[in-house]
């Protein structure tokens, strides 16, 4: 075997080793240690952000929090890069370019990207606020996201029907309230955008009070919109709850099933 081929083989083994560690494929001391460090840093980022938000905190503590945040950001960025480099070990992302682009667009990788973006972009406000996505990185270490994904996949037809009814309710109530309330209070319901905002806060029962119906017909439309919104959201909740219960039952049945030898 040539030196070049041996080096390529060693690189491939190292790549697979790193991939298995990051994906927790084969539990070992190294795997547990690496993932424990990452989880600890994710949890530690919360109090660090809290320290930086306090105005009268000690400058020494604030500098320490800033340096710690910089170090954590570097670790998260390194983890992101390693995941991107090694993702081709997964058959779904085997192609060097298109596979990595596809992997970058997966929900967890998008969360990682938002979480590390302040490390690359200097600024404050919204950019630094993106650090809140770090806490969502914990979803990688739980089965919750897989559970939700399975439920949505199983109940996609029911959820699509509920979504269609919600859309129809939104459009119908917006159109009706605008036609009824615009002549009575043109300053409040200036256009259809105002009516759509009213409809959204009404069928979600938020009711901020900035837009309210004053006519009798408008109040009737409001009552219908609230009632239909409650019914549809209750249906969505029932669908999702039923799906979650089914997934838990599948999991329990799988645990009870003896392994095939």
PDB file of C-alpha atoms in Angstrom:
ATOM      1  CA  UNK A   1       0.000   0.000   0.000  1.00  0.00           C
ATOM      2  CA  UNK A   2       1.384   3.399  -0.974  1.00  0.00           C
ATOM      3  CA  UNK A   3       1.953   6.148   1.559  1.00  0.00           C
ATOM      4  CA  UNK A   4      -0.761   8.240  -0.104  1.00  0.00           C
ATOM      5  CA  UNK A   5      -3.318   5.427   0.111  1.00  0.00           C
ATOM      6  CA  UNK A   6      -2.401   4.742   3.743  1.00  0.00           C
ATOM      7  CA  UNK A   7      -2.806   8.441   4.612  1.00  0.00           C
ATOM      8  CA  UNK A   8      -6.192   8.510   2.860  1.00  0.00           C
ATOM      9  CA  UNK A   9      -7.288   5.427   4.800  1.00  0.00           C
ATOM     10  CA  UNK A  10      -6.156   6.935   8.116  1.00  0.00           C
ATOM     11  CA  UNK A  11      -8.000  10.186   7.324  1.00  0.00           C
ATOM     12  CA  UNK A  12     -11.156   8.230   6.537  1.00  0.00           C
ATOM     13  CA  UNK A  13     -10.916   6.325   9.836  1.00  0.00           C
ATOM     14  CA  UNK A  14     -10.394   9.543  11.800  1.00  0.00           C
ATOM     15  CA  UNK A  15     -13.350  11.123  10.019  1.00  0.00           C
ATOM     16  CA  UNK A  16     -15.576   8.140  10.819  1.00  0.00           C
ATOM     17  CA  UNK A  17     -14.354   8.167  14.432  1.00  0.00           C
ATOM     18  CA  UNK A  18     -15.233  11.858  14.864  1.00  0.00           C
ATOM     19  CA  UNK A  19     -18.597  11.296  13.163  1.00  0.00           C
ATOM     20  CA  UNK A  20     -19.474   8.442  15.536  1.00  0.00           C
ATOM     21  CA  UNK A  21     -18.530  10.567  18.554  1.00  0.00           C
ATOM     22  CA  UNK A  22     -20.615  13.562  17.483  1.00  0.00           C
ATOM     23  CA  UNK A  23     -23.590  11.388  16.516  1.00  0.00           C
ATOM     24  CA  UNK A  24     -23.307   9.276  19.683  1.00  0.00           C
ATOM     25  CA  UNK A  25     -23.350   6.106  17.584  1.00  0.00           C
ATOM     26  CA  UNK A  26     -21.173   4.016  19.894  1.00  0.00           C
ATOM     27  CA  UNK A  27     -21.195   5.059  23.570  1.00  0.00           C
ATOM     28  CA  UNK A  28     -17.695   5.190  25.043  1.00  0.00           C
ATOM     29  CA  UNK A  29     -15.767   7.269  27.562  1.00  0.00           C
ATOM     30  CA  UNK A  30     -14.616   9.646  24.826  1.00  0.00           C
ATOM     31  CA  UNK A  31     -18.121   9.958  23.378  1.00  0.00           C
ATOM     32  CA  UNK A  32     -19.680  10.601  26.781  1.00  0.00           C
ATOM     33  CA  UNK A  33     -16.971  13.125  27.700  1.00  0.00           C
ATOM     34  CA  UNK A  34     -17.212  15.127  24.464  1.00  0.00           C
ATOM     35  CA  UNK A  35     -20.996  15.300  24.543  1.00  0.00           C
ATOM     36  CA  UNK A  36     -21.026  16.081  28.282  1.00  0.00           C
ATOM     37  CA  UNK A  37     -18.672  19.012  27.672  1.00  0.00           C
ATOM     38  CA  UNK A  38     -20.894  20.368  24.893  1.00  0.00           C
ATOM     39  CA  UNK A  39     -24.059  20.012  26.999  1.00  0.00           C
ATOM     40  CA  UNK A  40     -22.330  21.722  29.946  1.00  0.00           C
ATOM     41  CA  UNK A  41     -21.263  24.636  27.754  1.00  0.00           C
ATOM     42  CA  UNK A  42     -24.790  25.002  26.354  1.00  0.00           C
ATOM     43  CA  UNK A  43     -26.219  25.178  29.890  1.00  0.00           C
ATOM     44  CA  UNK A  44     -23.415  27.499  31.009  1.00  0.00           C
ATOM     45  CA  UNK A  45     -24.200  29.958  28.198  1.00  0.00           C
ATOM     46  CA  UNK A  46     -27.465  30.904  29.933  1.00  0.00           C
ATOM     47  CA  UNK A  47     -25.947  32.402  33.132  1.00  0.00           C
ATOM     48  CA  UNK A  48     -23.169  33.981  31.044  1.00  0.00           C
ATOM     49  CA  UNK A  49     -25.770  35.833  28.973  1.00  0.00           C
ATOM     50  CA  UNK A  50     -27.535  36.864  32.178  1.00  0.00           C
ATOM     51  CA  UNK A  51     -24.307  38.308  33.621  1.00  0.00           C
ATOM     52  CA  UNK A  52     -23.661  40.344  30.491  1.00  0.00           C
ATOM     53  CA  UNK A  53     -27.187  41.811  30.647  1.00  0.00           C
ATOM     54  CA  UNK A  54     -26.691  43.214  34.173  1.00  0.00           C
ATOM     55  CA  UNK A  55     -25.577  46.828  34.021  1.00  0.00           C
ATOM     56  CA  UNK A  56     -23.988  47.244  37.459  1.00  0.00           C
ATOM     57  CA  UNK A  57     -22.065  43.964  37.523  1.00  0.00           C
ATOM     58  CA  UNK A  58     -18.347  44.011  38.319  1.00  0.00           C
ATOM     59  CA  UNK A  59     -16.192  44.872  35.253  1.00  0.00           C
ATOM     60  CA  UNK A  60     -13.899  41.958  36.106  1.00  0.00           C
ATOM     61  CA  UNK A  61     -16.828  39.535  36.121  1.00  0.00           C
ATOM     62  CA  UNK A  62     -18.155  41.038  32.911  1.00  0.00           C
ATOM     63  CA  UNK A  63     -14.787  40.611  31.175  1.00  0.00           C
ATOM     64  CA  UNK A  64     -14.582  37.024  32.415  1.00  0.00           C
ATOM     65  CA  UNK A  65     -18.097  36.353  31.109  1.00  0.00           C
ATOM     66  CA  UNK A  66     -17.169  37.860  27.746  1.00  0.00           C
ATOM     67  CA  UNK A  67     -14.032  35.710  27.438  1.00  0.00           C
ATOM     68  CA  UNK A  68     -15.938  32.614  28.499  1.00  0.00           C
ATOM     69  CA  UNK A  69     -18.622  33.384  25.931  1.00  0.00           C
ATOM     70  CA  UNK A  70     -15.927  33.792  23.275  1.00  0.00           C
ATOM     71  CA  UNK A  71     -14.423  30.435  24.215  1.00  0.00           C
ATOM     72  CA  UNK A  72     -17.822  28.714  24.156  1.00  0.00           C
ATOM     73  CA  UNK A  73     -18.600  30.260  20.776  1.00  0.00           C
ATOM     74  CA  UNK A  74     -15.325  28.882  19.429  1.00  0.00           C
ATOM     75  CA  UNK A  75     -16.167  25.386  20.710  1.00  0.00           C
ATOM     76  CA  UNK A  76     -19.658  25.532  19.173  1.00  0.00           C
ATOM     77  CA  UNK A  77     -18.209  26.782  15.883  1.00  0.00           C
ATOM     78  CA  UNK A  78     -15.641  23.961  15.913  1.00  0.00           C
ATOM     79  CA  UNK A  79     -18.383  21.418  16.621  1.00  0.00           C
ATOM     80  CA  UNK A  80     -20.447  22.835  13.728  1.00  0.00           C
ATOM     81  CA  UNK A  81     -17.468  22.615  11.365  1.00  0.00           C
ATOM     82  CA  UNK A  82     -16.677  19.023  12.407  1.00  0.00           C
ATOM     83  CA  UNK A  83     -20.297  17.977  11.913  1.00  0.00           C
ATOM     84  CA  UNK A  84     -20.255  19.559   8.466  1.00  0.00           C
ATOM     85  CA  UNK A  85     -16.978  17.877   7.504  1.00  0.00           C
ATOM     86  CA  UNK A  86     -17.982  14.416   8.727  1.00  0.00           C
ATOM     87  CA  UNK A  87     -21.657  14.410   7.675  1.00  0.00           C
ATOM     88  CA  UNK A  88     -20.789  12.599   4.410  1.00  0.00           C
ATOM     89  CA  UNK A  89     -20.430   9.414   6.478  1.00  0.00           C
ATOM     90  CA  UNK A  90     -24.240   9.416   6.553  1.00  0.00           C
ATOM     91  CA  UNK A  91     -25.562   7.866   3.293  1.00  0.00           C
ATOM     92  CA  UNK A  92     -28.231  10.587   3.098  1.00  0.00           C
ATOM     93  CA  UNK A  93     -25.527  13.273   2.842  1.00  0.00           C
ATOM     94  CA  UNK A  94     -22.825  11.256   1.070  1.00  0.00           C
ATOM     95  CA  UNK A  95     -22.302  13.701  -1.811  1.00  0.00           C
ATOM     96  CA  UNK A  96     -19.454  16.084  -0.921  1.00  0.00           C
ATOM     97  CA  UNK A  97     -21.170  19.338  -1.930  1.00  0.00           C
ATOM     98  CA  UNK A  98     -24.919  18.807  -2.338  1.00  0.00           C
ATOM     99  CA  UNK A  99     -24.924  16.420   0.628  1.00  0.00           C
ATOM    100  CA  UNK A 100     -23.344  19.007   2.916  1.00  0.00           C
ATOM    101  CA  UNK A 101     -25.736  21.721   1.686  1.00  0.00           C
ATOM    102  CA  UNK A 102     -28.653  19.386   2.400  1.00  0.00           C
ATOM    103  CA  UNK A 103     -27.228  18.678   5.847  1.00  0.00           C
ATOM    104  CA  UNK A 104     -26.797  22.396   6.561  1.00  0.00           C
ATOM    105  CA  UNK A 105     -30.513  22.905   5.879  1.00  0.00           C
ATOM    106  CA  UNK A 106     -31.643  20.330   8.441  1.00  0.00           C
ATOM    107  CA  UNK A 107     -33.436  21.889  11.466  1.00  0.00           C
ATOM    108  CA  UNK A 108     -30.730  21.086  14.013  1.00  0.00           C
ATOM    109  CA  UNK A 109     -27.921  22.444  11.843  1.00  0.00           C
ATOM    110  CA  UNK A 110     -29.895  25.654  11.224  1.00  0.00           C
ATOM    111  CA  UNK A 111     -30.284  26.034  14.986  1.00  0.00           C
ATOM    112  CA  UNK A 112     -26.532  25.519  15.387  1.00  0.00           C
ATOM    113  CA  UNK A 113     -25.852  28.122  12.707  1.00  0.00           C
ATOM    114  CA  UNK A 114     -28.063  30.710  14.405  1.00  0.00           C
ATOM    115  CA  UNK A 115     -26.422  29.923  17.731  1.00  0.00           C
ATOM    116  CA  UNK A 116     -22.857  30.492  16.486  1.00  0.00           C
ATOM    117  CA  UNK A 117     -23.600  33.409  14.125  1.00  0.00           C
ATOM    118  CA  UNK A 118     -22.754  36.105  16.751  1.00  0.00           C
ATOM    119  CA  UNK A 119     -19.248  34.587  16.847  1.00  0.00           C
ATOM    120  CA  UNK A 120     -18.751  35.612  13.212  1.00  0.00           C
ATOM    121  CA  UNK A 121     -20.814  38.825  13.131  1.00  0.00           C
ATOM    122  CA  UNK A 122     -19.783  41.762  15.280  1.00  0.00           C
ATOM    123  CA  UNK A 123     -22.680  43.738  16.659  1.00  0.00           C
ATOM    124  CA  UNK A 124     -25.303  43.897  19.335  1.00  0.00           C
ATOM    125  CA  UNK A 125     -29.044  43.750  19.705  1.00  0.00           C
ATOM    126  CA  UNK A 126     -30.612  41.262  17.327  1.00  0.00           C
ATOM    127  CA  UNK A 127     -27.283  39.667  16.349  1.00  0.00           C
ATOM    128  CA  UNK A 128     -26.291  38.962  19.940  1.00  0.00           C
ATOM    129  CA  UNK A 129     -29.868  37.926  20.727  1.00  0.00           C
ATOM    130  CA  UNK A 130     -29.348  34.994  18.359  1.00  0.00           C
ATOM    131  CA  UNK A 131     -27.314  33.384  21.145  1.00  0.00           C
ATOM    132  CA  UNK A 132     -30.629  32.329  22.675  1.00  0.00           C
ATOM    133  CA  UNK A 133     -30.680  29.560  20.042  1.00  0.00           C
ATOM    134  CA  UNK A 134     -27.912  27.836  21.998  1.00  0.00           C
ATOM    135  CA  UNK A 135     -30.457  26.434  24.448  1.00  0.00           C
ATOM    136  CA  UNK A 136     -32.272  24.774  21.519  1.00  0.00           C
ATOM    137  CA  UNK A 137     -29.055  22.906  20.732  1.00  0.00           C
ATOM    138  CA  UNK A 138     -30.002  20.604  23.613  1.00  0.00           C
ATOM    139  CA  UNK A 139     -32.656  19.094  21.347  1.00  0.00           C
ATOM    140  CA  UNK A 140     -29.868  17.195  19.654  1.00  0.00           C
ATOM    141  CA  UNK A 141     -29.374  15.267  22.879  1.00  0.00           C
ATOM    142  CA  UNK A 142     -33.021  14.337  23.450  1.00  0.00           C
ATOM    143  CA  UNK A 143     -35.588  12.262  21.612  1.00  0.00           C
ATOM    144  CA  UNK A 144     -38.140  15.086  21.709  1.00  0.00           C
ATOM    145  CA  UNK A 145     -37.436  16.413  18.241  1.00  0.00           C
ATOM    146  CA  UNK A 146     -37.605  12.913  16.753  1.00  0.00           C
ATOM    147  CA  UNK A 147     -40.894  12.340  18.567  1.00  0.00           C
ATOM    148  CA  UNK A 148     -42.424  15.544  17.159  1.00  0.00           C
ATOM    149  CA  UNK A 149     -41.119  14.714  13.700  1.00  0.00           C
ATOM    150  CA  UNK A 150     -42.723  11.258  13.844  1.00  0.00           C
ATOM    151  CA  UNK A 151     -46.040  12.679  15.048  1.00  0.00           C
ATOM    152  CA  UNK A 152     -46.135  15.323  12.306  1.00  0.00           C
ATOM    153  CA  UNK A 153     -45.279  12.691   9.691  1.00  0.00           C
ATOM    154  CA  UNK A 154     -47.996  10.349  10.945  1.00  0.00           C
ATOM    155  CA  UNK A 155     -50.656  13.060  11.286  1.00  0.00           C
ATOM    156  CA  UNK A 156     -49.730  15.241   8.317  1.00  0.00           C
ATOM    157  CA  UNK A 157     -53.079  14.745   6.563  1.00  0.00           C
ATOM    158  CA  UNK A 158     -55.118  15.700   9.639  1.00  0.00           C
ATOM    159  CA  UNK A 159     -52.841  18.685  10.326  1.00  0.00           C
ATOM    160  CA  UNK A 160     -53.101  19.791   6.701  1.00  0.00           C
ATOM    161  CA  UNK A 161     -56.918  19.752   6.915  1.00  0.00           C
ATOM    162  CA  UNK A 162     -56.832  21.771  10.155  1.00  0.00           C
ATOM    163  CA  UNK A 163     -54.398  24.218   8.578  1.00  0.00           C
ATOM    164  CA  UNK A 164     -56.685  24.649   5.549  1.00  0.00           C
ATOM    165  CA  UNK A 165     -59.675  25.371   7.801  1.00  0.00           C
ATOM    166  CA  UNK A 166     -57.634  27.873   9.817  1.00  0.00           C
ATOM    167  CA  UNK A 167     -56.605  29.639   6.617  1.00  0.00           C
ATOM    168  CA  UNK A 168     -60.200  29.762   5.382  1.00  0.00           C
ATOM    169  CA  UNK A 169     -61.373  31.097   8.759  1.00  0.00           C
ATOM    170  CA  UNK A 170     -58.665  33.761   8.719  1.00  0.00           C
ATOM    171  CA  UNK A 171     -59.558  34.957   5.216  1.00  0.00           C
ATOM    172  CA  UNK A 172     -63.352  34.777   5.763  1.00  0.00           C
ATOM    173  CA  UNK A 173     -63.358  36.652   9.083  1.00  0.00           C
ATOM    174  CA  UNK A 174     -60.897  39.281   7.765  1.00  0.00           C
ATOM    175  CA  UNK A 175     -63.045  39.961   4.710  1.00  0.00           C
ATOM    176  CA  UNK A 176     -66.316  40.025   6.666  1.00  0.00           C
ATOM    177  CA  UNK A 177     -65.114  42.254   9.512  1.00  0.00           C
ATOM    178  CA  UNK A 178     -63.562  44.732   7.076  1.00  0.00           C
ATOM    179  CA  UNK A 179     -66.804  45.052   5.095  1.00  0.00           C
ATOM    180  CA  UNK A 180     -68.835  45.494   8.273  1.00  0.00           C
ATOM    181  CA  UNK A 181     -66.540  47.617  10.460  1.00  0.00           C
ATOM    182  CA  UNK A 182     -64.753  49.820   7.920  1.00  0.00           C
ATOM    183  CA  UNK A 183     -67.791  52.079   7.324  1.00  0.00           C
ATOM    184  CA  UNK A 184     -68.397  52.352  11.095  1.00  0.00           C
ATOM    185  CA  UNK A 185     -64.769  53.012  12.152  1.00  0.00           C
ATOM    186  CA  UNK A 186     -62.576  53.758   9.122  1.00  0.00           C
ATOM    187  CA  UNK A 187     -59.676  54.894  11.320  1.00  0.00           C
ATOM    188  CA  UNK A 188     -59.452  51.538  13.100  1.00  0.00           C
ATOM    189  CA  UNK A 189     -60.040  49.281  10.070  1.00  0.00           C
ATOM    190  CA  UNK A 190     -58.181  51.244   7.415  1.00  0.00           C
ATOM    191  CA  UNK A 191     -57.521  48.311   5.099  1.00  0.00           C
ATOM    192  CA  UNK A 192     -57.534  44.538   4.835  1.00  0.00           C
ATOM    193  CA  UNK A 193     -54.189  44.291   6.643  1.00  0.00           C
ATOM    194  CA  UNK A 194     -55.816  45.748   9.760  1.00  0.00           C
ATOM    195  CA  UNK A 195     -58.690  43.310   9.352  1.00  0.00           C
ATOM    196  CA  UNK A 196     -56.296  40.371   9.034  1.00  0.00           C
ATOM    197  CA  UNK A 197     -54.473  41.472  12.175  1.00  0.00           C
ATOM    198  CA  UNK A 198     -57.826  41.684  14.014  1.00  0.00           C
ATOM    199  CA  UNK A 199     -58.766  38.226  12.747  1.00  0.00           C
ATOM    200  CA  UNK A 200     -55.485  36.663  13.873  1.00  0.00           C
ATOM    201  CA  UNK A 201     -55.671  38.035  17.408  1.00  0.00           C
ATOM    202  CA  UNK A 202     -59.387  37.172  17.619  1.00  0.00           C
ATOM    203  CA  UNK A 203     -59.325  33.525  16.556  1.00  0.00           C
ATOM    204  CA  UNK A 204     -56.251  32.950  18.733  1.00  0.00           C
ATOM    205  CA  UNK A 205     -58.253  34.622  21.582  1.00  0.00           C
ATOM    206  CA  UNK A 206     -55.383  37.034  22.339  1.00  0.00           C
ATOM    207  CA  UNK A 207     -57.596  40.105  21.923  1.00  0.00           C
ATOM    208  CA  UNK A 208     -55.156  42.970  22.512  1.00  0.00           C
ATOM    209  CA  UNK A 209     -58.042  45.453  22.436  1.00  0.00           C
ATOM    210  CA  UNK A 210     -56.501  47.723  19.801  1.00  0.00           C
ATOM    211  CA  UNK A 211     -59.150  46.616  17.285  1.00  0.00           C
ATOM    212  CA  UNK A 212     -62.669  45.749  18.430  1.00  0.00           C
ATOM    213  CA  UNK A 213     -66.006  45.443  16.663  1.00  0.00           C
ATOM    214  CA  UNK A 214     -68.596  48.122  17.480  1.00  0.00           C
ATOM    215  CA  UNK A 215     -71.460  47.106  15.197  1.00  0.00           C
ATOM    216  CA  UNK A 216     -73.939  44.352  16.024  1.00  0.00           C
ATOM    217  CA  UNK A 217     -73.007  42.319  12.940  1.00  0.00           C
ATOM    218  CA  UNK A 218     -69.334  42.824  13.720  1.00  0.00           C
ATOM    219  CA  UNK A 219     -69.845  41.418  17.217  1.00  0.00           C
ATOM    220  CA  UNK A 220     -71.648  38.402  15.747  1.00  0.00           C
ATOM    221  CA  UNK A 221     -68.693  37.815  13.397  1.00  0.00           C
ATOM    222  CA  UNK A 222     -66.358  38.169  16.387  1.00  0.00           C
ATOM    223  CA  UNK A 223     -68.266  35.506  18.311  1.00  0.00           C
ATOM    224  CA  UNK A 224     -68.217  33.101  15.368  1.00  0.00           C
ATOM    225  CA  UNK A 225     -64.494  33.696  14.824  1.00  0.00           C
ATOM    226  CA  UNK A 226     -63.628  33.087  18.487  1.00  0.00           C
ATOM    227  CA  UNK A 227     -65.762  29.927  18.656  1.00  0.00           C
ATOM    228  CA  UNK A 228     -64.336  28.484  15.427  1.00  0.00           C
ATOM    229  CA  UNK A 229     -60.804  29.336  16.488  1.00  0.00           C
ATOM    230  CA  UNK A 230     -61.231  27.537  19.816  1.00  0.00           C
ATOM    231  CA  UNK A 231     -62.705  24.490  18.081  1.00  0.00           C
ATOM    232  CA  UNK A 232     -59.952  24.276  15.459  1.00  0.00           C
ATOM    233  CA  UNK A 233     -57.132  24.726  17.970  1.00  0.00           C
ATOM    234  CA  UNK A 234     -58.747  22.093  20.177  1.00  0.00           C
ATOM    235  CA  UNK A 235     -58.815  19.716  17.198  1.00  0.00           C
ATOM    236  CA  UNK A 236     -55.127  20.382  16.452  1.00  0.00           C
ATOM    237  CA  UNK A 237     -54.270  19.773  20.119  1.00  0.00           C
ATOM    238  CA  UNK A 238     -56.250  16.521  20.109  1.00  0.00           C
ATOM    239  CA  UNK A 239     -54.522  15.340  16.916  1.00  0.00           C
ATOM    240  CA  UNK A 240     -51.050  16.086  18.272  1.00  0.00           C
ATOM    241  CA  UNK A 241     -51.834  14.587  21.695  1.00  0.00           C
ATOM    242  CA  UNK A 242     -53.198  11.412  20.104  1.00  0.00           C
ATOM    243  CA  UNK A 243     -50.104  11.151  17.916  1.00  0.00           C
ATOM    244  CA  UNK A 244     -47.770  11.577  20.891  1.00  0.00           C
ATOM    245  CA  UNK A 245     -49.644   8.900  22.854  1.00  0.00           C
ATOM    246  CA  UNK A 246     -49.368   6.531  19.877  1.00  0.00           C
ATOM    247  CA  UNK A 247     -45.633   7.174  19.590  1.00  0.00           C
ATOM    248  CA  UNK A 248     -45.129   6.455  23.297  1.00  0.00           C
ATOM    249  CA  UNK A 249     -47.125   3.232  22.931  1.00  0.00           C
ATOM    250  CA  UNK A 250     -44.934   2.179  20.001  1.00  0.00           C
ATOM    251  CA  UNK A 251     -41.847   2.917  22.094  1.00  0.00           C
ATOM    252  CA  UNK A 252     -43.156   0.880  25.046  1.00  0.00           C
ATOM    253  CA  UNK A 253     -44.119  -2.031  22.767  1.00  0.00           C
ATOM    254  CA  UNK A 254     -40.674  -1.932  21.199  1.00  0.00           C
ATOM    255  CA  UNK A 255     -39.065  -2.170  24.640  1.00  0.00           C
ATOM    256  CA  UNK A 256     -41.252  -5.175  25.538  1.00  0.00           C
ATOM    257  CA  UNK A 257     -40.490  -7.001  22.314  1.00  0.00           C
ATOM    258  CA  UNK A 258     -37.628  -9.482  22.897  1.00  0.00           C
ATOM    259  CA  UNK A 259     -34.612  -9.036  20.609  1.00  0.00           C
ATOM    260  CA  UNK A 260     -34.431 -11.311  17.574  1.00  0.00           C
ATOM    261  CA  UNK A 261     -31.446 -13.664  17.669  1.00  0.00           C
TER     262      UNK A 261
END
